[in-house]
Amino acid sequence: MTELLKADAAGIARAATLLRTGHLVAFGTETVYGLGADATSDAAVARIYAAKNRPRFNPLINHVASAEAAFRQGEENTLARLLAQAFWPGPLTLVLPRRADATVCDLAAAGLPTLALRVPRGETVQAMLSQLDIPVAAPSANPSGSVSPSDAFHVLRGLGGRIDAVLDSGPCPVGVESTVLDLSRGAPILLRPGGVTLEQLTAVCGPVRHADDHGSKRPIAPGLMASHYAPDLPVRLNAAAVRPDEALLAFGPPLPGAGLTWSLSDRGDLEEAAARLFAGLRFLDSEGRRRGLRGIAAMTMPRHGLGLAILDRLRRAAAPRPVSLPDDADDDDLASIG
Ligand code: TXA
Ligand code: MG
């Protein structure tokens, strides 16, 4: 049984109690719903992998209420402090050297000498984390490889019965996952585009290298590209025309002749589009299959601002899907490393 908790004082207190006692609680953040567990407990974190059916243990993001709490786990530096001041609470994850006295368990860190840390924004998640003196490890609250959840109903559809509770704080206002920035190697490296844009980052910390330009971070063979965020129907990118057997994911004015359509943003607004992305993929997938359609055609959009994060997720949704994923082609890690 999965408890559905309201975002009121009682619901928040219940979520905190469940987390403190080793249970799995999904909760809304400004980006997507996370599937949380006590990050200091290997046993609790192991349940996350089991519930998601994640094929391998990969590092998770650790959520805390404040920058001070984050810097008790990860080694701070000048740049980390600047970025924390500018973007926390908010959709930025910093990868920092793991402190010797960090309480995050080995499993949440996947044994790495670094930790991913984030202070999420949102009244409910902030209230919940403030009641806890433990960090909360949380990947997106969906079965491995499928579309990320942007409301509590999506979580229940994917994981209902497999987790202990969902704290329902309504739809996620940003709609794509946090930006993951590695500060553990000197110059900052963008591991995953997300809710904080490259332009916003650059304004605070100067030029940022993308992990794509950083060969060693991309060990996966091109043929085994990171299939992720994937609906059942195949996704076709940069569609300039829509076929009769395709549904359309539109940005700006829809392509002529489109039947089943989900508009990310009629007026071409990237923030609106990000917030509507995962719900749109889910809708086109289920309704498209019901109508016997064969695929989803996605229109393109500008490669700036939140467009980078949206195009990254669409590229992964469209990636070739190996019959069985290679050992390290896991769900969430490939969002940045794959
Ligand atoms: O918006 C978000 O970030 C959501 C919400 C729930 O907070 N969480 C999320 O978590 O997307 P997940 O597990 O799907 O993504 C974690 C990302 C992965 O790409 C993982 O590889 C990376 O963070 N990561 C975690 N620890 C890392 C580390 N020590 N070094 C490099 N990358 C790391
Ligand atoms: Mg995910």
Short mmCIF file of C-alpha atoms and ligand atoms in Angstrom, two decimals:
data_model
loop_
_atom_site.label_atom_id
_atom_site.label_comp_id
_atom_site.label_asym_id
_atom_site.label_seq_id
_atom_site.Cartn_x
_atom_site.Cartn_y
_atom_site.Cartn_z
CA MET A 1 0.00 0.00 0.00
CA THR A 2 1.29 3.43 -0.91
CA GLU A 3 0.04 6.28 1.29
CA LEU A 4 -0.94 9.45 -0.54
CA LEU A 5 0.06 12.32 1.77
CA LYS A 6 -1.31 15.84 1.54
CA ALA A 7 1.14 18.72 1.59
CA ASP A 8 -0.15 19.89 4.98
CA ALA A 9 1.58 19.82 8.37
CA ALA A 10 0.40 16.28 9.12
CA GLY A 11 1.40 14.95 5.69
CA ILE A 12 4.83 16.56 5.84
CA ALA A 13 5.46 15.25 9.37
CA ARG A 14 4.39 11.75 8.29
CA ALA A 15 6.74 11.88 5.27
CA ALA A 16 9.63 12.92 7.52
CA THR A 17 8.88 10.13 10.01
CA LEU A 18 8.75 7.53 7.24
CA LEU A 19 12.06 8.72 5.81
CA ARG A 20 13.69 8.76 9.23
CA THR A 21 12.67 5.15 9.75
CA GLY A 22 14.08 3.80 6.50
CA HIS A 23 10.98 3.95 4.30
CA LEU A 24 10.61 5.15 0.71
CA VAL A 25 8.76 8.43 0.18
CA ALA A 26 8.26 10.14 -3.16
CA PHE A 27 8.05 13.92 -2.92
CA GLY A 28 7.58 16.85 -5.25
CA THR A 29 10.40 19.28 -5.95
CA GLU A 30 10.49 22.22 -8.37
CA THR A 31 11.98 19.90 -11.04
CA VAL A 32 10.39 16.43 -10.92
CA TYR A 33 9.16 14.07 -8.20
CA GLY A 34 12.00 12.31 -6.41
CA LEU A 35 11.94 8.87 -4.80
CA GLY A 36 13.53 9.56 -1.44
CA ALA A 37 15.24 7.49 1.22
CA ASP A 38 17.58 8.14 4.15
CA ALA A 39 20.89 8.81 2.39
CA THR A 40 22.86 7.69 5.44
CA SER A 41 21.45 4.16 5.31
CA ASP A 42 22.66 1.58 2.79
CA ALA A 43 19.57 -0.52 3.48
CA ALA A 44 17.17 2.35 2.82
CA VAL A 45 19.01 3.42 -0.33
CA ALA A 46 19.05 -0.17 -1.60
CA ARG A 47 15.24 -0.06 -1.56
CA ILE A 48 15.30 2.82 -4.06
CA TYR A 49 17.16 0.68 -6.58
CA ALA A 50 14.81 -2.24 -6.01
CA ALA A 51 11.63 -0.15 -6.33
CA LYS A 52 12.82 1.51 -9.54
CA ASN A 53 14.21 -1.73 -10.89
CA ARG A 54 17.39 0.12 -11.58
CA PRO A 55 19.84 -2.42 -12.96
CA ARG A 56 22.95 -1.16 -11.26
CA PHE A 57 23.98 0.92 -8.30
CA ASN A 58 24.79 4.41 -9.48
CA PRO A 59 25.32 7.58 -7.50
CA LEU A 60 22.23 9.50 -6.41
CA ILE A 61 21.59 13.15 -5.66
CA ASN A 62 21.47 13.95 -1.95
CA HIS A 63 18.84 16.51 -0.97
CA VAL A 64 19.23 18.79 2.03
CA ALA A 65 17.43 21.88 3.36
CA SER A 66 20.31 24.36 3.21
CA ALA A 67 23.73 25.10 1.77
CA GLU A 68 25.20 24.67 5.27
CA ALA A 69 23.82 21.14 5.41
CA ALA A 70 25.16 20.45 1.89
CA PHE A 71 28.64 21.65 2.86
CA ARG A 72 28.64 19.31 5.85
CA GLN A 73 28.66 16.50 3.27
CA GLY A 74 30.65 17.94 0.36
CA GLU A 75 33.88 19.96 0.52
CA GLU A 76 33.02 23.59 -0.20
CA ASN A 77 35.10 26.00 -2.22
CA THR A 78 34.72 29.59 -3.39
CA LEU A 79 32.85 28.70 -6.55
CA ALA A 80 30.52 26.31 -4.74
CA ARG A 81 29.65 29.04 -2.24
CA LEU A 82 28.97 31.54 -5.03
CA LEU A 83 26.75 29.12 -6.91
CA ALA A 84 24.93 28.09 -3.76
CA GLN A 85 24.22 31.71 -2.99
CA ALA A 86 22.96 32.35 -6.51
CA PHE A 87 20.88 29.22 -7.11
CA TRP A 88 20.00 27.43 -3.86
CA PRO A 89 17.32 26.61 -3.10
CA GLY A 90 16.78 25.74 -6.77
CA PRO A 91 17.37 23.30 -9.64
CA LEU A 92 21.15 23.03 -9.40
CA THR A 93 23.09 19.94 -8.25
CA LEU A 94 26.74 20.38 -7.32
CA VAL A 95 29.21 17.50 -7.42
CA LEU A 96 31.79 18.11 -4.70
CA PRO A 97 34.56 16.08 -3.07
CA ARG A 98 33.03 13.90 -0.38
CA ARG A 99 34.09 15.04 3.08
CA ALA A 100 35.84 12.52 5.30
CA ASP A 101 33.12 13.07 7.92
CA ALA A 102 30.20 12.94 5.45
CA THR A 103 27.26 10.84 6.63
CA VAL A 104 26.00 9.90 3.15
CA CYS A 105 26.39 6.13 2.81
CA ASP A 106 28.58 4.36 0.26
CA LEU A 107 25.66 3.09 -1.73
CA ALA A 108 24.18 6.57 -2.31
CA ALA A 109 27.64 7.71 -3.40
CA ALA A 110 28.26 4.49 -5.37
CA GLY A 111 31.62 4.38 -3.65
CA LEU A 112 32.84 7.53 -5.44
CA PRO A 113 35.08 10.11 -3.75
CA THR A 114 32.52 12.77 -4.73
CA LEU A 115 28.89 13.54 -3.81
CA ALA A 116 26.03 15.13 -5.74
CA LEU A 117 24.23 17.62 -3.51
CA ARG A 118 21.17 19.75 -4.02
CA VAL A 119 18.94 22.12 -2.05
CA PRO A 120 15.55 21.90 -3.76
CA ARG A 121 13.07 24.77 -3.91
CA GLY A 122 9.45 24.47 -2.87
CA GLU A 123 7.64 25.07 0.38
CA THR A 124 6.67 21.44 0.97
CA VAL A 125 10.01 19.83 0.22
CA GLN A 126 11.81 22.51 2.22
CA ALA A 127 9.51 21.92 5.21
CA MET A 128 10.07 18.18 4.96
CA LEU A 129 13.86 18.41 4.71
CA SER A 130 14.00 20.94 7.55
CA GLN A 131 12.40 18.38 9.85
CA LEU A 132 15.16 15.90 9.07
CA ASP A 133 18.78 15.95 10.12
CA ILE A 134 19.65 13.42 7.45
CA PRO A 135 20.24 14.03 3.73
CA VAL A 136 17.65 12.41 1.47
CA ALA A 137 18.88 10.48 -1.56
CA ALA A 138 16.41 10.75 -4.44
CA PRO A 139 16.44 9.87 -8.12
CA SER A 140 13.37 10.65 -10.21
CA ALA A 141 10.37 8.65 -8.95
CA ASN A 142 9.75 6.48 -12.00
CA PRO A 143 10.55 2.91 -13.01
CA SER A 144 14.02 2.79 -14.54
CA GLY A 145 14.21 4.12 -18.08
CA SER A 146 10.73 5.58 -18.32
CA VAL A 147 9.44 9.15 -18.46
CA SER A 148 10.11 11.22 -15.32
CA PRO A 149 7.10 12.11 -13.14
CA SER A 150 5.99 15.72 -12.90
CA ASP A 151 2.97 15.11 -10.65
CA ALA A 152 1.93 12.71 -7.86
CA PHE A 153 -0.40 10.81 -10.17
CA HIS A 154 2.52 9.94 -12.51
CA VAL A 155 4.38 8.56 -9.49
CA LEU A 156 1.45 6.36 -8.45
CA ARG A 157 1.01 5.10 -12.01
CA GLY A 158 4.63 3.97 -12.14
CA LEU A 159 5.47 2.99 -8.56
CA GLY A 160 2.16 2.65 -6.68
CA GLY A 161 2.35 -0.36 -4.35
CA ARG A 162 6.16 -0.46 -4.53
CA ILE A 163 6.86 2.55 -2.30
CA ASP A 164 5.58 3.61 1.10
CA ALA A 165 4.17 7.07 0.40
CA VAL A 166 3.85 9.99 -1.99
CA LEU A 167 3.84 13.52 -0.62
CA ASP A 168 1.64 15.39 -3.09
CA SER A 169 2.76 18.98 -3.57
CA GLY A 170 1.05 19.35 -6.94
CA PRO A 171 2.64 19.65 -10.38
CA CYS A 172 6.36 20.49 -10.59
CA PRO A 173 6.81 24.09 -11.79
CA VAL A 174 10.15 23.67 -13.61
CA GLY A 175 9.45 20.25 -15.11
CA VAL A 176 12.96 19.07 -16.08
CA GLU A 177 15.59 17.72 -13.71
CA SER A 178 18.23 19.83 -12.04
CA THR A 179 21.38 20.96 -13.79
CA VAL A 180 24.30 18.80 -12.62
CA LEU A 181 27.60 20.67 -12.35
CA ASP A 182 30.84 18.96 -11.39
CA LEU A 183 33.06 21.18 -9.24
CA SER A 184 35.33 18.39 -8.08
CA ARG A 185 37.90 18.72 -10.87
CA GLY A 186 38.81 22.39 -10.72
CA ALA A 187 37.08 24.08 -13.66
CA PRO A 188 33.30 23.48 -13.60
CA ILE A 189 31.96 20.79 -15.95
CA LEU A 190 28.32 20.57 -16.96
CA LEU A 191 27.29 16.92 -16.57
CA ARG A 192 23.58 17.39 -17.28
CA PRO A 193 21.72 20.44 -18.61
CA GLY A 194 18.67 21.18 -16.49
CA GLY A 195 16.56 23.73 -14.70
CA VAL A 196 19.35 26.29 -14.20
CA THR A 197 20.40 27.36 -17.68
CA LEU A 198 23.94 27.49 -19.02
CA GLU A 199 23.51 31.24 -19.45
CA GLN A 200 22.60 31.63 -15.77
CA LEU A 201 25.58 29.52 -14.72
CA THR A 202 27.98 31.37 -16.97
CA ALA A 203 26.85 34.69 -15.55
CA VAL A 204 27.99 33.55 -12.11
CA CYS A 205 31.04 31.40 -12.78
CA GLY A 206 32.31 32.23 -16.26
CA PRO A 207 32.77 29.65 -19.02
CA VAL A 208 31.49 26.15 -18.27
CA ARG A 209 32.66 23.11 -20.20
CA HIS A 210 30.05 20.59 -21.26
CA ALA A 211 30.73 16.95 -20.44
CA ASP A 212 30.16 16.28 -24.15
CA ASP A 213 33.40 18.12 -24.87
CA HIS A 214 35.13 16.14 -22.18
CA GLY A 215 35.75 12.79 -23.87
CA SER A 216 36.54 10.67 -20.83
CA LYS A 217 33.07 11.17 -19.33
CA ARG A 218 31.40 9.41 -22.26
CA PRO A 219 32.47 5.82 -22.20
CA ILE A 220 29.34 4.34 -23.79
CA ALA A 221 29.60 3.19 -27.40
CA PRO A 222 27.53 5.37 -29.75
CA GLY A 223 25.34 2.43 -30.74
CA LEU A 224 24.27 2.03 -27.15
CA MET A 225 23.25 5.59 -26.60
CA ALA A 226 21.53 6.50 -23.40
CA SER A 227 17.97 5.47 -23.93
CA HIS A 228 16.10 7.23 -21.18
CA TYR A 229 12.94 9.20 -20.52
CA ALA A 230 11.54 6.84 -23.11
CA PRO A 231 7.85 6.51 -23.94
CA ASP A 232 6.78 3.23 -25.59
CA LEU A 233 6.22 4.90 -28.96
CA PRO A 234 9.42 5.81 -30.82
CA VAL A 235 10.30 9.50 -30.86
CA ARG A 236 11.53 11.28 -34.02
CA LEU A 237 13.48 14.50 -33.50
CA ASN A 238 13.60 17.74 -35.50
CA ALA A 239 10.41 16.87 -37.33
CA ALA A 240 9.74 19.33 -40.16
CA ALA A 241 6.59 17.48 -41.25
CA VAL A 242 4.26 15.10 -39.46
CA ARG A 243 3.27 11.71 -40.91
CA PRO A 244 -0.31 10.46 -40.78
CA ASP A 245 0.62 7.73 -38.28
CA GLU A 246 2.46 10.07 -35.91
CA ALA A 247 1.43 12.17 -32.94
CA LEU A 248 2.98 15.62 -32.69
CA LEU A 249 4.92 17.22 -29.85
CA ALA A 250 4.65 20.84 -30.94
CA PHE A 251 6.68 23.91 -30.01
CA GLY A 252 5.23 27.15 -31.38
CA PRO A 253 2.61 26.87 -34.13
CA PRO A 254 1.94 23.13 -34.80
CA LEU A 255 3.03 21.59 -38.12
CA PRO A 256 0.29 21.54 -40.75
CA GLY A 257 -1.79 18.39 -40.98
CA ALA A 258 -1.07 17.23 -37.43
CA GLY A 259 -3.68 15.03 -35.76
CA LEU A 260 -3.07 14.14 -32.12
CA THR A 261 -1.01 17.05 -30.78
CA TRP A 262 0.46 18.20 -27.46
CA SER A 263 1.59 21.79 -27.55
CA LEU A 264 4.60 22.43 -25.33
CA SER A 265 4.06 26.16 -25.76
CA ASP A 266 2.00 27.90 -28.42
CA ARG A 267 3.91 31.10 -27.96
CA GLY A 268 7.34 29.42 -28.05
CA ASP A 269 8.13 29.97 -24.37
CA LEU A 270 10.87 27.58 -23.20
CA GLU A 271 9.91 27.71 -19.52
CA GLU A 272 6.35 26.76 -20.30
CA ALA A 273 7.64 24.02 -22.60
CA ALA A 274 9.91 22.50 -19.92
CA ALA A 275 7.05 22.41 -17.42
CA ARG A 276 4.83 20.62 -19.96
CA LEU A 277 7.42 18.20 -21.39
CA PHE A 278 7.05 14.98 -19.40
CA ALA A 279 3.26 15.22 -19.11
CA GLY A 280 3.16 15.69 -22.90
CA LEU A 281 5.31 12.64 -23.61
CA ARG A 282 3.07 10.57 -21.33
CA PHE A 283 -0.12 11.87 -22.94
CA LEU A 284 1.03 11.35 -26.55
CA ASP A 285 2.32 7.90 -25.70
CA SER A 286 -0.86 6.58 -24.08
CA GLU A 287 -3.35 8.36 -26.33
CA GLY A 288 -1.25 7.68 -29.46
CA ARG A 289 -1.11 3.95 -28.71
CA ARG A 290 -4.84 3.92 -28.02
CA ARG A 291 -5.40 5.40 -31.49
CA GLY A 292 -2.99 2.98 -33.17
CA LEU A 293 -0.34 5.61 -34.02
CA ARG A 294 3.22 4.45 -34.64
CA GLY A 295 5.38 7.24 -33.29
CA ILE A 296 5.84 10.72 -31.88
CA ALA A 297 7.27 13.51 -34.04
CA ALA A 298 8.95 16.23 -32.00
CA MET A 299 9.45 19.72 -33.37
CA THR A 300 12.73 21.39 -32.64
CA MET A 301 13.37 24.45 -30.51
CA PRO A 302 16.16 26.92 -29.78
CA ARG A 303 19.33 25.51 -28.23
CA HIS A 304 19.52 28.11 -25.50
CA GLY A 305 18.00 28.60 -22.07
CA LEU A 306 15.86 25.66 -21.00
CA GLY A 307 15.87 24.52 -24.66
CA LEU A 308 19.19 22.73 -23.96
CA ALA A 309 17.66 20.63 -21.18
CA ILE A 310 14.50 19.87 -23.17
CA LEU A 311 16.47 18.83 -26.26
CA ASP A 312 18.74 16.68 -24.08
CA ARG A 313 15.73 14.80 -22.67
CA LEU A 314 14.16 14.43 -26.14
CA ARG A 315 17.42 13.12 -27.59
CA ARG A 316 17.47 10.44 -24.92
CA ALA A 317 13.79 9.64 -25.41
CA ALA A 318 14.62 9.12 -29.11
CA ALA A 319 17.85 7.17 -28.58
CA PRO A 320 18.06 3.66 -30.00
CA ARG A 321 16.83 1.22 -27.41
CA PRO A 322 19.02 -1.79 -26.94
CA VAL A 323 16.96 -4.94 -26.40
CA SER A 324 18.58 -5.21 -23.04
CA LEU A 325 20.49 -2.28 -21.68
CA PRO A 326 24.21 -2.78 -21.20
CA ASP A 327 25.26 -3.11 -17.61
CA ASP A 328 26.14 0.52 -17.25
CA ALA A 329 23.42 1.98 -19.48
CA ASP A 330 21.24 2.64 -16.52
CA ASP A 331 18.39 5.02 -16.06
CA ASP A 332 19.31 8.12 -14.24
CA ASP A 333 23.07 8.18 -14.38
CA LEU A 334 23.07 8.43 -18.13
CA ALA A 335 21.14 11.61 -17.92
CA SER A 336 24.51 13.11 -17.24
CA ILE A 337 27.25 10.62 -17.78
CA GLY A 338 25.86 8.65 -20.69
O1 TXA B 1 15.96 17.34 -10.43
C1 TXA B 1 16.63 16.37 -10.05
O2 TXA B 1 17.85 16.38 -10.05
C2 TXA B 1 15.85 15.14 -9.56
C3 TXA B 1 15.08 15.55 -8.33
C4 TXA B 1 14.36 14.39 -7.71
O3 TXA B 1 15.92 16.17 -7.41
N1 TXA B 1 16.75 14.06 -9.29
C5 TXA B 1 17.39 13.39 -10.25
O4 TXA B 1 18.19 12.38 -9.79
O5 TXA B 1 17.27 13.64 -11.43
P1 TXA B 1 18.80 11.27 -10.73
O6 TXA B 1 19.24 10.16 -9.89
O7 TXA B 1 17.83 10.97 -11.80
O8 TXA B 1 20.05 11.95 -11.35
C6 TXA B 1 21.24 12.00 -10.63
C7 TXA B 1 22.33 12.49 -11.55
C8 TXA B 1 22.77 11.36 -12.42
O9 TXA B 1 23.01 11.87 -13.71
C9 TXA B 1 24.07 10.92 -11.73
O10 TXA B 1 24.96 10.30 -12.59
C10 TXA B 1 24.58 12.23 -11.23
O11 TXA B 1 23.43 12.93 -10.81
N2 TXA B 1 25.49 12.03 -10.10
C11 TXA B 1 25.18 11.67 -8.85
N3 TXA B 1 26.29 11.58 -8.09
C12 TXA B 1 27.31 11.91 -8.89
C13 TXA B 1 28.71 12.02 -8.70
N4 TXA B 1 29.30 11.76 -7.52
N5 TXA B 1 29.47 12.37 -9.76
C14 TXA B 1 28.90 12.66 -10.95
N6 TXA B 1 27.58 12.58 -11.20
C15 TXA B 1 26.81 12.21 -10.18
MG MG B 2 15.58 9.96 -13.82
#
